[in-house]
Amino acid sequence: MEITALTELDAVNNIIGTIGESPINSLENLANVDAINALRILREVSRQEQARGWSFNIIKEHHLTPDYYTNRILWNDHYLSLKGTNGEKLVRDGKYIKNLTNGSIYFTSYVVAEAVLLIPFDELPEAMRSYIIAKSCYLFQSRYFGDDTLIKVTQAQIADAWQQLMEFEVDNNDYTWFDNQHIQELLSR
């Protein structure tokens, strides 16, 4: 039975352990090149996968309030994406939010948006941590080690972790067949 890493340190040790590297004690002042690369890949994969938007990191109605004096809304570094509930396309413009729909960086009232947030690794659900680690192990091995046998094992772990993540999503949401786009198209005929 494999236990999911609870911290980034555990995850990095898991990743470098797949190539036989000794565990490290801290992520502070890293000197081990393999650990540095593993941490970079782990954070890259975590951000990339969370950007898809999941039940645990989407806020359907997030209120964005402009500053009273500047009428601008600060971009929070935890935002992966924002989509206005009235159809506004909201993007990062330096330190602030810009409405691409009308080209404005000024807001006269609050905006309600669907926000996809970046959650710290330690706070992610176990199924997502497992998937991120499996995918990170695969990328690490294929980039820096290249052993075909290890890569095949890791690919199987990715598939298993993906299945567990999908089960987590189904168990934690109220999905129905009517949510499926193809079913919607059939019903509209």
Short mmCIF file of N, CA, C and O in Angstrom, two decimals, residues 47-178:
data_model
loop_
_atom_site.label_atom_id
_atom_site.label_comp_id
_atom_site.label_asym_id
_atom_site.label_seq_id
_atom_site.Cartn_x
_atom_site.Cartn_y
_atom_site.Cartn_z
N ARG A 47 0.50 23.33 -10.61
CA ARG A 47 -0.15 24.53 -11.18
C ARG A 47 -0.92 24.18 -12.45
O ARG A 47 -2.06 24.59 -12.65
N GLN A 48 -0.28 23.41 -13.31
CA GLN A 48 -0.88 23.02 -14.58
C GLN A 48 -2.17 22.21 -14.37
O GLN A 48 -3.18 22.47 -15.02
N GLU A 49 -2.12 21.25 -13.48
CA GLU A 49 -3.29 20.40 -13.25
C GLU A 49 -4.41 21.14 -12.51
O GLU A 49 -5.57 20.96 -12.81
N GLN A 50 -4.04 21.99 -11.57
CA GLN A 50 -5.07 22.75 -10.86
C GLN A 50 -5.75 23.77 -11.77
O GLN A 50 -6.92 24.11 -11.56
N ALA A 51 -5.05 24.24 -12.79
CA ALA A 51 -5.62 25.22 -13.71
C ALA A 51 -6.80 24.66 -14.48
O ALA A 51 -7.62 25.42 -15.01
N ARG A 52 -6.93 23.35 -14.54
CA ARG A 52 -8.08 22.73 -15.20
C ARG A 52 -9.39 23.08 -14.48
O ARG A 52 -10.44 23.07 -15.09
N GLY A 53 -9.28 23.34 -13.19
CA GLY A 53 -10.47 23.63 -12.38
C GLY A 53 -11.11 22.34 -11.89
O GLY A 53 -11.52 21.49 -12.68
N TRP A 54 -11.15 22.19 -10.58
CA TRP A 54 -11.69 20.99 -9.95
C TRP A 54 -12.69 21.39 -8.88
O TRP A 54 -12.76 22.56 -8.49
N SER A 55 -13.40 20.43 -8.37
CA SER A 55 -14.42 20.73 -7.35
C SER A 55 -13.82 21.42 -6.13
O SER A 55 -14.49 22.21 -5.49
N PHE A 56 -12.57 21.15 -5.83
CA PHE A 56 -11.96 21.70 -4.62
C PHE A 56 -11.30 23.06 -4.82
O PHE A 56 -10.90 23.70 -3.86
N ASN A 57 -11.16 23.54 -6.07
CA ASN A 57 -10.48 24.82 -6.25
C ASN A 57 -11.24 25.82 -7.13
O ASN A 57 -10.67 26.80 -7.59
N ILE A 58 -12.52 25.57 -7.32
CA ILE A 58 -13.35 26.52 -8.05
C ILE A 58 -14.30 27.19 -7.07
O ILE A 58 -14.97 26.53 -6.29
N ILE A 59 -14.32 28.52 -7.14
CA ILE A 59 -15.32 29.29 -6.39
C ILE A 59 -16.26 29.85 -7.45
O ILE A 59 -15.85 30.65 -8.29
N LYS A 60 -17.50 29.42 -7.42
CA LYS A 60 -18.47 29.79 -8.46
C LYS A 60 -18.80 31.28 -8.44
O LYS A 60 -18.96 31.88 -9.49
N GLU A 61 -18.94 31.86 -7.27
CA GLU A 61 -19.30 33.28 -7.17
C GLU A 61 -18.32 33.99 -6.24
O GLU A 61 -18.57 34.14 -5.05
N HIS A 62 -17.23 34.42 -6.81
CA HIS A 62 -16.18 35.12 -6.07
C HIS A 62 -16.33 36.62 -6.32
O HIS A 62 -16.34 37.05 -7.47
N HIS A 63 -16.49 37.39 -5.26
CA HIS A 63 -16.69 38.83 -5.40
C HIS A 63 -15.35 39.56 -5.43
O HIS A 63 -14.54 39.41 -4.52
N LEU A 64 -15.14 40.32 -6.47
CA LEU A 64 -13.93 41.12 -6.65
C LEU A 64 -14.31 42.58 -6.45
O LEU A 64 -15.12 43.12 -7.19
N THR A 65 -13.73 43.20 -5.44
CA THR A 65 -14.08 44.57 -5.09
C THR A 65 -12.95 45.52 -5.49
O THR A 65 -11.81 45.34 -5.09
N PRO A 66 -13.29 46.56 -6.26
CA PRO A 66 -12.25 47.52 -6.65
C PRO A 66 -11.83 48.41 -5.48
O PRO A 66 -12.60 48.64 -4.55
N ASP A 67 -10.59 48.89 -5.55
CA ASP A 67 -10.08 49.83 -4.57
C ASP A 67 -10.90 51.12 -4.66
O ASP A 67 -11.21 51.60 -5.76
N TYR A 68 -11.22 51.67 -3.53
CA TYR A 68 -12.07 52.87 -3.46
C TYR A 68 -11.44 54.05 -4.20
O TYR A 68 -12.13 54.82 -4.87
N TYR A 69 -10.13 54.22 -4.10
CA TYR A 69 -9.47 55.39 -4.67
C TYR A 69 -9.08 55.22 -6.14
O TYR A 69 -9.14 56.16 -6.92
N THR A 70 -8.64 54.01 -6.52
CA THR A 70 -8.13 53.81 -7.88
C THR A 70 -9.14 53.14 -8.82
O THR A 70 -8.93 53.14 -10.03
N ASN A 71 -10.19 52.54 -8.27
CA ASN A 71 -11.18 51.78 -9.05
C ASN A 71 -10.55 50.60 -9.79
O ASN A 71 -11.03 50.19 -10.84
N ARG A 72 -9.46 50.09 -9.25
CA ARG A 72 -8.79 48.94 -9.84
C ARG A 72 -8.89 47.77 -8.87
O ARG A 72 -9.00 47.95 -7.67
N ILE A 73 -8.83 46.57 -9.41
CA ILE A 73 -8.91 45.35 -8.61
C ILE A 73 -7.55 44.66 -8.67
O ILE A 73 -7.06 44.35 -9.76
N LEU A 74 -6.95 44.42 -7.51
CA LEU A 74 -5.66 43.73 -7.45
C LEU A 74 -5.81 42.27 -7.85
O LEU A 74 -6.78 41.60 -7.49
N TRP A 75 -4.81 41.78 -8.58
CA TRP A 75 -4.75 40.36 -8.94
C TRP A 75 -4.15 39.61 -7.76
O TRP A 75 -3.09 39.98 -7.25
N ASN A 76 -4.79 38.57 -7.32
CA ASN A 76 -4.28 37.72 -6.25
C ASN A 76 -3.45 36.61 -6.89
O ASN A 76 -3.89 35.98 -7.85
N ASP A 77 -2.27 36.35 -6.37
CA ASP A 77 -1.38 35.33 -6.95
C ASP A 77 -1.96 33.92 -6.88
O ASP A 77 -1.44 33.01 -7.53
N HIS A 78 -3.02 33.73 -6.12
CA HIS A 78 -3.67 32.42 -6.04
C HIS A 78 -4.67 32.20 -7.17
O HIS A 78 -5.17 31.10 -7.35
N TYR A 79 -4.97 33.26 -7.94
CA TYR A 79 -5.88 33.10 -9.07
C TYR A 79 -5.16 32.39 -10.21
O TYR A 79 -4.10 32.82 -10.65
N LEU A 80 -5.76 31.33 -10.70
CA LEU A 80 -5.26 30.69 -11.92
C LEU A 80 -6.06 31.20 -13.11
O LEU A 80 -5.53 31.34 -14.20
N SER A 81 -7.35 31.46 -12.87
CA SER A 81 -8.17 32.07 -13.91
C SER A 81 -9.41 32.67 -13.27
O SER A 81 -9.84 32.26 -12.20
N LEU A 82 -9.96 33.68 -13.98
CA LEU A 82 -11.19 34.34 -13.57
C LEU A 82 -12.09 34.45 -14.79
O LEU A 82 -11.63 34.77 -15.88
N LYS A 83 -13.37 34.19 -14.56
CA LYS A 83 -14.35 34.34 -15.63
C LYS A 83 -15.56 35.03 -15.03
O LYS A 83 -16.18 34.51 -14.09
N GLY A 84 -15.88 36.22 -15.53
CA GLY A 84 -17.01 36.97 -15.01
C GLY A 84 -18.31 36.22 -15.22
O GLY A 84 -18.52 35.61 -16.27
N THR A 85 -19.20 36.26 -14.24
CA THR A 85 -20.47 35.55 -14.37
C THR A 85 -21.40 36.22 -15.38
O THR A 85 -22.37 35.62 -15.81
N ASN A 86 -21.08 37.45 -15.77
CA ASN A 86 -21.85 38.13 -16.82
C ASN A 86 -21.16 38.03 -18.17
O ASN A 86 -21.43 38.81 -19.07
N GLY A 87 -20.24 37.10 -18.30
CA GLY A 87 -19.54 36.89 -19.56
C GLY A 87 -18.25 37.66 -19.71
O GLY A 87 -17.60 37.56 -20.76
N GLU A 88 -17.85 38.45 -18.72
CA GLU A 88 -16.61 39.22 -18.82
C GLU A 88 -15.41 38.28 -18.87
O GLU A 88 -15.35 37.30 -18.15
N LYS A 89 -14.45 38.63 -19.71
CA LYS A 89 -13.19 37.91 -19.77
C LYS A 89 -12.21 38.70 -18.93
O LYS A 89 -11.79 39.80 -19.29
N LEU A 90 -11.83 38.13 -17.79
CA LEU A 90 -10.96 38.82 -16.84
C LEU A 90 -9.58 38.19 -16.86
O LEU A 90 -9.44 36.97 -16.72
N VAL A 91 -8.55 39.02 -17.02
CA VAL A 91 -7.18 38.53 -17.10
C VAL A 91 -6.28 39.39 -16.21
O VAL A 91 -6.66 40.46 -15.76
N ARG A 92 -5.07 38.91 -16.04
CA ARG A 92 -4.07 39.65 -15.28
C ARG A 92 -3.44 40.73 -16.16
O ARG A 92 -3.08 40.47 -17.30
N ASP A 93 -3.32 41.92 -15.60
CA ASP A 93 -2.67 43.04 -16.28
C ASP A 93 -1.70 43.65 -15.28
O ASP A 93 -2.05 44.55 -14.53
N GLY A 94 -0.48 43.09 -15.22
CA GLY A 94 0.47 43.51 -14.20
C GLY A 94 0.00 43.05 -12.84
O GLY A 94 -0.22 41.87 -12.61
N LYS A 95 -0.21 44.00 -11.92
CA LYS A 95 -0.68 43.67 -10.57
C LYS A 95 -2.20 43.71 -10.46
O LYS A 95 -2.76 43.47 -9.40
N TYR A 96 -2.87 44.02 -11.57
CA TYR A 96 -4.31 44.26 -11.51
C TYR A 96 -5.08 43.35 -12.48
O TYR A 96 -4.50 42.65 -13.29
N ILE A 97 -6.40 43.44 -12.38
CA ILE A 97 -7.29 42.69 -13.26
C ILE A 97 -7.75 43.61 -14.38
O ILE A 97 -8.03 44.78 -14.17
N LYS A 98 -7.82 43.03 -15.57
CA LYS A 98 -8.31 43.77 -16.74
C LYS A 98 -9.50 43.03 -17.31
O LYS A 98 -9.51 41.81 -17.40
N ASN A 99 -10.52 43.79 -17.72
CA ASN A 99 -11.69 43.23 -18.37
C ASN A 99 -11.41 43.25 -19.88
O ASN A 99 -11.44 44.31 -20.50
N LEU A 100 -11.12 42.09 -20.44
CA LEU A 100 -10.81 42.02 -21.88
C LEU A 100 -12.03 42.30 -22.74
O LEU A 100 -11.90 42.71 -23.89
N THR A 101 -13.21 42.07 -22.20
CA THR A 101 -14.43 42.27 -22.97
C THR A 101 -14.57 43.72 -23.40
O THR A 101 -14.89 44.01 -24.55
N ASN A 102 -14.29 44.65 -22.48
CA ASN A 102 -14.42 46.07 -22.83
C ASN A 102 -13.07 46.80 -22.80
O ASN A 102 -13.01 48.01 -23.03
N GLY A 103 -11.98 46.09 -22.48
CA GLY A 103 -10.66 46.68 -22.48
C GLY A 103 -10.34 47.56 -21.28
O GLY A 103 -9.30 48.21 -21.24
N SER A 104 -11.20 47.55 -20.28
CA SER A 104 -11.04 48.46 -19.14
C SER A 104 -10.23 47.83 -18.00
O SER A 104 -10.31 46.63 -17.76
N ILE A 105 -9.48 48.70 -17.33
CA ILE A 105 -8.78 48.28 -16.11
C ILE A 105 -9.43 48.91 -14.88
O ILE A 105 -8.97 48.72 -13.77
N TYR A 106 -10.51 49.66 -15.10
CA TYR A 106 -11.22 50.35 -14.02
C TYR A 106 -12.60 49.75 -13.84
O TYR A 106 -13.28 49.43 -14.81
N PHE A 107 -12.99 49.61 -12.58
CA PHE A 107 -14.27 49.01 -12.24
C PHE A 107 -15.01 49.94 -11.29
O PHE A 107 -14.46 50.37 -10.28
N THR A 108 -16.26 50.25 -11.60
CA THR A 108 -17.03 51.17 -10.76
C THR A 108 -17.81 50.45 -9.67
O THR A 108 -18.30 51.07 -8.74
N SER A 109 -17.94 49.12 -9.81
CA SER A 109 -18.61 48.33 -8.78
C SER A 109 -17.95 46.95 -8.72
O SER A 109 -17.11 46.63 -9.56
N TYR A 110 -18.36 46.18 -7.75
CA TYR A 110 -17.75 44.85 -7.61
C TYR A 110 -18.12 43.97 -8.80
O TYR A 110 -19.12 44.20 -9.48
N VAL A 111 -17.28 42.98 -9.04
CA VAL A 111 -17.50 42.03 -10.13
C VAL A 111 -17.64 40.65 -9.51
O VAL A 111 -16.90 40.29 -8.60
N VAL A 112 -18.61 39.89 -10.00
CA VAL A 112 -18.77 38.51 -9.55
C VAL A 112 -18.15 37.62 -10.63
O VAL A 112 -18.46 37.76 -11.82
N ALA A 113 -17.25 36.75 -10.21
CA ALA A 113 -16.52 35.91 -11.16
C ALA A 113 -16.42 34.48 -10.63
O ALA A 113 -16.48 34.24 -9.43
N GLU A 114 -16.27 33.57 -11.57
CA GLU A 114 -15.90 32.20 -11.21
C GLU A 114 -14.38 32.18 -11.15
O GLU A 114 -13.71 32.53 -12.13
N ALA A 115 -13.83 31.81 -10.01
CA ALA A 115 -12.39 31.83 -9.81
C ALA A 115 -11.86 30.41 -9.67
O ALA A 115 -12.44 29.58 -8.96
N VAL A 116 -10.77 30.14 -10.38
CA VAL A 116 -10.02 28.89 -10.20
C VAL A 116 -8.78 29.27 -9.40
O VAL A 116 -7.99 30.11 -9.84
N LEU A 117 -8.64 28.66 -8.22
CA LEU A 117 -7.58 29.05 -7.29
C LEU A 117 -6.46 28.01 -7.25
O LEU A 117 -6.70 26.81 -7.37
N LEU A 118 -5.24 28.50 -7.02
CA LEU A 118 -4.09 27.63 -6.79
C LEU A 118 -4.06 27.28 -5.31
O LEU A 118 -3.92 28.16 -4.47
N ILE A 119 -4.20 26.01 -5.00
CA ILE A 119 -4.21 25.53 -3.62
C ILE A 119 -2.81 25.01 -3.29
O ILE A 119 -2.20 24.29 -4.09
N PRO A 120 -2.28 25.35 -2.10
CA PRO A 120 -0.97 24.81 -1.71
C PRO A 120 -0.99 23.28 -1.72
O PRO A 120 -2.00 22.66 -1.36
N PHE A 121 0.13 22.69 -2.11
CA PHE A 121 0.22 21.23 -2.24
C PHE A 121 -0.26 20.52 -0.98
O PHE A 121 -0.99 19.54 -1.06
N ASP A 122 0.14 21.02 0.18
CA ASP A 122 -0.19 20.36 1.45
C ASP A 122 -1.69 20.34 1.72
O ASP A 122 -2.16 19.55 2.53
N GLU A 123 -2.46 21.22 1.07
CA GLU A 123 -3.89 21.33 1.32
C GLU A 123 -4.74 20.66 0.25
O GLU A 123 -5.97 20.68 0.32
N LEU A 124 -4.10 20.07 -0.75
CA LEU A 124 -4.84 19.40 -1.82
C LEU A 124 -5.44 18.08 -1.33
O LEU A 124 -4.87 17.43 -0.44
N PRO A 125 -6.54 17.65 -1.94
CA PRO A 125 -7.07 16.33 -1.62
C PRO A 125 -6.05 15.25 -1.97
O PRO A 125 -5.23 15.42 -2.88
N GLU A 126 -6.12 14.16 -1.26
CA GLU A 126 -5.14 13.08 -1.44
C GLU A 126 -5.11 12.58 -2.89
O GLU A 126 -4.04 12.32 -3.43
N ALA A 127 -6.28 12.48 -3.51
CA ALA A 127 -6.32 11.98 -4.89
C ALA A 127 -5.55 12.91 -5.83
O ALA A 127 -4.85 12.43 -6.74
N MET A 128 -5.65 14.21 -5.63
CA MET A 128 -4.92 15.15 -6.49
C MET A 128 -3.42 15.10 -6.20
O MET A 128 -2.61 15.13 -7.13
N ARG A 129 -3.05 15.00 -4.92
CA ARG A 129 -1.62 14.90 -4.60
C ARG A 129 -1.01 13.66 -5.25
O ARG A 129 0.07 13.71 -5.82
N SER A 130 -1.73 12.54 -5.18
CA SER A 130 -1.23 11.29 -5.79
C SER A 130 -1.04 11.45 -7.29
O SER A 130 -0.02 11.01 -7.85
N TYR A 131 -2.00 12.09 -7.94
CA TYR A 131 -1.90 12.28 -9.39
C TYR A 131 -0.73 13.20 -9.74
O TYR A 131 0.05 12.92 -10.66
N ILE A 132 -0.60 14.29 -9.01
CA ILE A 132 0.49 15.24 -9.27
C ILE A 132 1.85 14.57 -9.07
O ILE A 132 2.77 14.75 -9.87
N ILE A 133 1.97 13.77 -8.02
CA ILE A 133 3.25 13.08 -7.77
C ILE A 133 3.54 12.07 -8.88
O ILE A 133 4.67 12.01 -9.38
N ALA A 134 2.54 11.29 -9.27
CA ALA A 134 2.76 10.29 -10.32
C ALA A 134 3.19 10.96 -11.63
O ALA A 134 4.14 10.52 -12.28
N LYS A 135 2.50 12.04 -11.99
CA LYS A 135 2.84 12.74 -13.23
C LYS A 135 4.23 13.40 -13.12
O LYS A 135 5.01 13.39 -14.07
N SER A 136 4.54 13.94 -11.95
CA SER A 136 5.86 14.54 -11.72
C SER A 136 6.96 13.50 -11.80
O SER A 136 8.04 13.76 -12.37
N CYS A 137 6.72 12.32 -11.23
CA CYS A 137 7.71 11.23 -11.32
C CYS A 137 7.97 10.86 -12.78
O CYS A 137 9.12 10.68 -13.19
N TYR A 138 6.90 10.77 -13.55
CA TYR A 138 7.04 10.44 -14.97
C TYR A 138 7.88 11.49 -15.70
O TYR A 138 8.82 11.16 -16.42
N LEU A 139 7.55 12.75 -15.51
CA LEU A 139 8.29 13.82 -16.19
C LEU A 139 9.76 13.85 -15.74
O LEU A 139 10.66 14.02 -16.56
N PHE A 140 9.97 13.68 -14.44
CA PHE A 140 11.33 13.69 -13.90
C PHE A 140 12.15 12.55 -14.51
O PHE A 140 13.28 12.75 -14.98
N GLN A 141 11.57 11.34 -14.49
CA GLN A 141 12.29 10.17 -15.02
C GLN A 141 12.56 10.31 -16.51
O GLN A 141 13.66 10.01 -16.97
N SER A 142 11.55 10.75 -17.25
CA SER A 142 11.73 10.82 -18.70
C SER A 142 12.72 11.92 -19.10
O SER A 142 13.43 11.77 -20.09
N ARG A 143 12.78 13.00 -18.35
CA ARG A 143 13.70 14.10 -18.68
C ARG A 143 15.13 13.83 -18.23
O ARG A 143 16.08 14.19 -18.92
N TYR A 144 15.29 13.22 -17.06
CA TYR A 144 16.63 13.15 -16.46
C TYR A 144 17.20 11.75 -16.31
O TYR A 144 18.36 11.60 -16.01
N PHE A 145 16.37 10.73 -16.51
CA PHE A 145 16.88 9.38 -16.28
C PHE A 145 16.72 8.52 -17.52
O PHE A 145 17.64 7.85 -17.93
N GLY A 146 15.52 8.51 -18.10
CA GLY A 146 15.29 7.84 -19.37
C GLY A 146 15.23 6.33 -19.35
O GLY A 146 15.42 5.70 -20.38
N ASP A 147 14.96 5.71 -18.22
CA ASP A 147 14.85 4.25 -18.15
C ASP A 147 13.44 3.85 -18.58
O ASP A 147 12.46 4.17 -17.92
N ASP A 148 13.35 3.12 -19.71
CA ASP A 148 12.04 2.74 -20.26
C ASP A 148 11.21 1.89 -19.30
O ASP A 148 9.99 2.01 -19.26
N THR A 149 11.85 1.03 -18.54
CA THR A 149 11.13 0.19 -17.58
C THR A 149 10.48 1.03 -16.50
O THR A 149 9.31 0.85 -16.17
N LEU A 150 11.24 1.97 -15.94
CA LEU A 150 10.70 2.87 -14.91
C LEU A 150 9.58 3.73 -15.47
O LEU A 150 8.57 3.97 -14.81
N ILE A 151 9.75 4.19 -16.69
CA ILE A 151 8.73 5.04 -17.31
C ILE A 151 7.42 4.28 -17.48
O ILE A 151 6.35 4.83 -17.22
N LYS A 152 7.48 3.02 -17.87
CA LYS A 152 6.26 2.21 -18.02
C LYS A 152 5.56 2.01 -16.69
O LYS A 152 4.34 2.08 -16.60
N VAL A 153 6.33 1.77 -15.64
CA VAL A 153 5.76 1.62 -14.30
C VAL A 153 5.08 2.92 -13.88
O VAL A 153 3.96 2.92 -13.36
N THR A 154 5.73 4.03 -14.13
CA THR A 154 5.18 5.33 -13.75
C THR A 154 3.94 5.66 -14.56
O THR A 154 2.99 6.25 -14.03
N GLN A 155 3.91 5.28 -15.83
CA GLN A 155 2.71 5.51 -16.64
C GLN A 155 1.51 4.76 -16.07
O GLN A 155 0.40 5.28 -16.06
N ALA A 156 1.75 3.55 -15.58
CA ALA A 156 0.67 2.78 -14.94
C ALA A 156 0.22 3.48 -13.66
O ALA A 156 -0.98 3.51 -13.36
N GLN A 157 1.16 4.04 -12.91
CA GLN A 157 0.80 4.79 -11.70
C GLN A 157 -0.02 6.03 -12.03
O GLN A 157 -0.95 6.38 -11.31
N ILE A 158 0.33 6.70 -13.12
CA ILE A 158 -0.44 7.87 -13.55
C ILE A 158 -1.88 7.47 -13.87
O ILE A 158 -2.83 8.13 -13.45
N ALA A 159 -2.04 6.38 -14.61
CA ALA A 159 -3.38 5.93 -14.98
C ALA A 159 -4.21 5.59 -13.74
O ALA A 159 -5.39 5.96 -13.64
N ASP A 160 -3.59 4.92 -12.79
CA ASP A 160 -4.29 4.58 -11.55
C ASP A 160 -4.65 5.83 -10.74
O ASP A 160 -5.77 5.96 -10.24
N ALA A 161 -3.71 6.75 -10.64
CA ALA A 161 -3.96 7.99 -9.90
C ALA A 161 -5.04 8.82 -10.58
O ALA A 161 -5.87 9.44 -9.91
N TRP A 162 -5.06 8.84 -11.92
CA TRP A 162 -6.09 9.58 -12.66
C TRP A 162 -7.47 8.97 -12.37
O TRP A 162 -8.44 9.70 -12.14
N GLN A 163 -7.54 7.65 -12.35
CA GLN A 163 -8.81 6.98 -12.06
C GLN A 163 -9.29 7.34 -10.65
O GLN A 163 -10.47 7.63 -10.44
N GLN A 164 -8.39 7.35 -9.68
CA GLN A 164 -8.76 7.73 -8.31
C GLN A 164 -9.21 9.18 -8.23
O GLN A 164 -10.15 9.51 -7.51
N LEU A 165 -8.57 10.05 -9.01
CA LEU A 165 -8.96 11.46 -9.03
C LEU A 165 -10.35 11.63 -9.65
O LEU A 165 -11.17 12.40 -9.14
N MET A 166 -10.64 10.89 -10.71
CA MET A 166 -11.97 10.95 -11.32
C MET A 166 -13.04 10.42 -10.35
O MET A 166 -14.13 10.99 -10.25
N GLU A 167 -12.71 9.36 -9.62
CA GLU A 167 -13.65 8.84 -8.62
C GLU A 167 -13.90 9.87 -7.53
O GLU A 167 -15.03 10.05 -7.07
N PHE A 168 -12.85 10.57 -7.11
CA PHE A 168 -12.99 11.63 -6.11
C PHE A 168 -13.94 12.71 -6.62
O PHE A 168 -14.82 13.17 -5.90
N GLU A 169 -13.75 13.13 -7.86
CA GLU A 169 -14.60 14.18 -8.44
C GLU A 169 -16.06 13.72 -8.51
O GLU A 169 -16.97 14.48 -8.19
N VAL A 170 -16.28 12.51 -8.95
CA VAL A 170 -17.65 12.00 -9.06
C VAL A 170 -18.29 11.88 -7.68
O VAL A 170 -19.44 12.27 -7.47
N ASP A 171 -17.54 11.39 -6.71
CA ASP A 171 -18.07 11.22 -5.35
C ASP A 171 -18.36 12.54 -4.67
O ASP A 171 -19.22 12.61 -3.79
N ASN A 172 -17.67 13.62 -5.06
CA ASN A 172 -17.82 14.90 -4.38
C ASN A 172 -18.62 15.92 -5.17
O ASN A 172 -18.59 17.11 -4.86
N ASN A 173 -19.33 15.47 -6.18
CA ASN A 173 -20.16 16.37 -6.99
C ASN A 173 -21.49 15.71 -7.27
O ASN A 173 -21.66 14.50 -7.10
N ASP A 174 -22.42 16.49 -7.73
CA ASP A 174 -23.76 16.00 -8.07
C ASP A 174 -23.91 15.92 -9.58
O ASP A 174 -24.80 16.52 -10.16
N TYR A 175 -23.02 15.17 -10.23
CA TYR A 175 -23.08 15.03 -11.67
C TYR A 175 -24.26 14.14 -12.06
O TYR A 175 -24.58 13.18 -11.37
N THR A 176 -24.86 14.46 -13.19
CA THR A 176 -25.88 13.61 -13.77
C THR A 176 -25.57 13.45 -15.25
O THR A 176 -24.75 14.18 -15.81
N TRP A 177 -26.27 12.55 -15.89
CA TRP A 177 -26.08 12.37 -17.33
C TRP A 177 -26.46 13.64 -18.08
O TRP A 177 -25.97 13.92 -19.15
N PHE A 178 -27.35 14.43 -17.50
CA PHE A 178 -27.80 15.64 -18.17
C PHE A 178 -26.72 16.73 -18.20
O PHE A 178 -26.85 17.70 -18.92
#
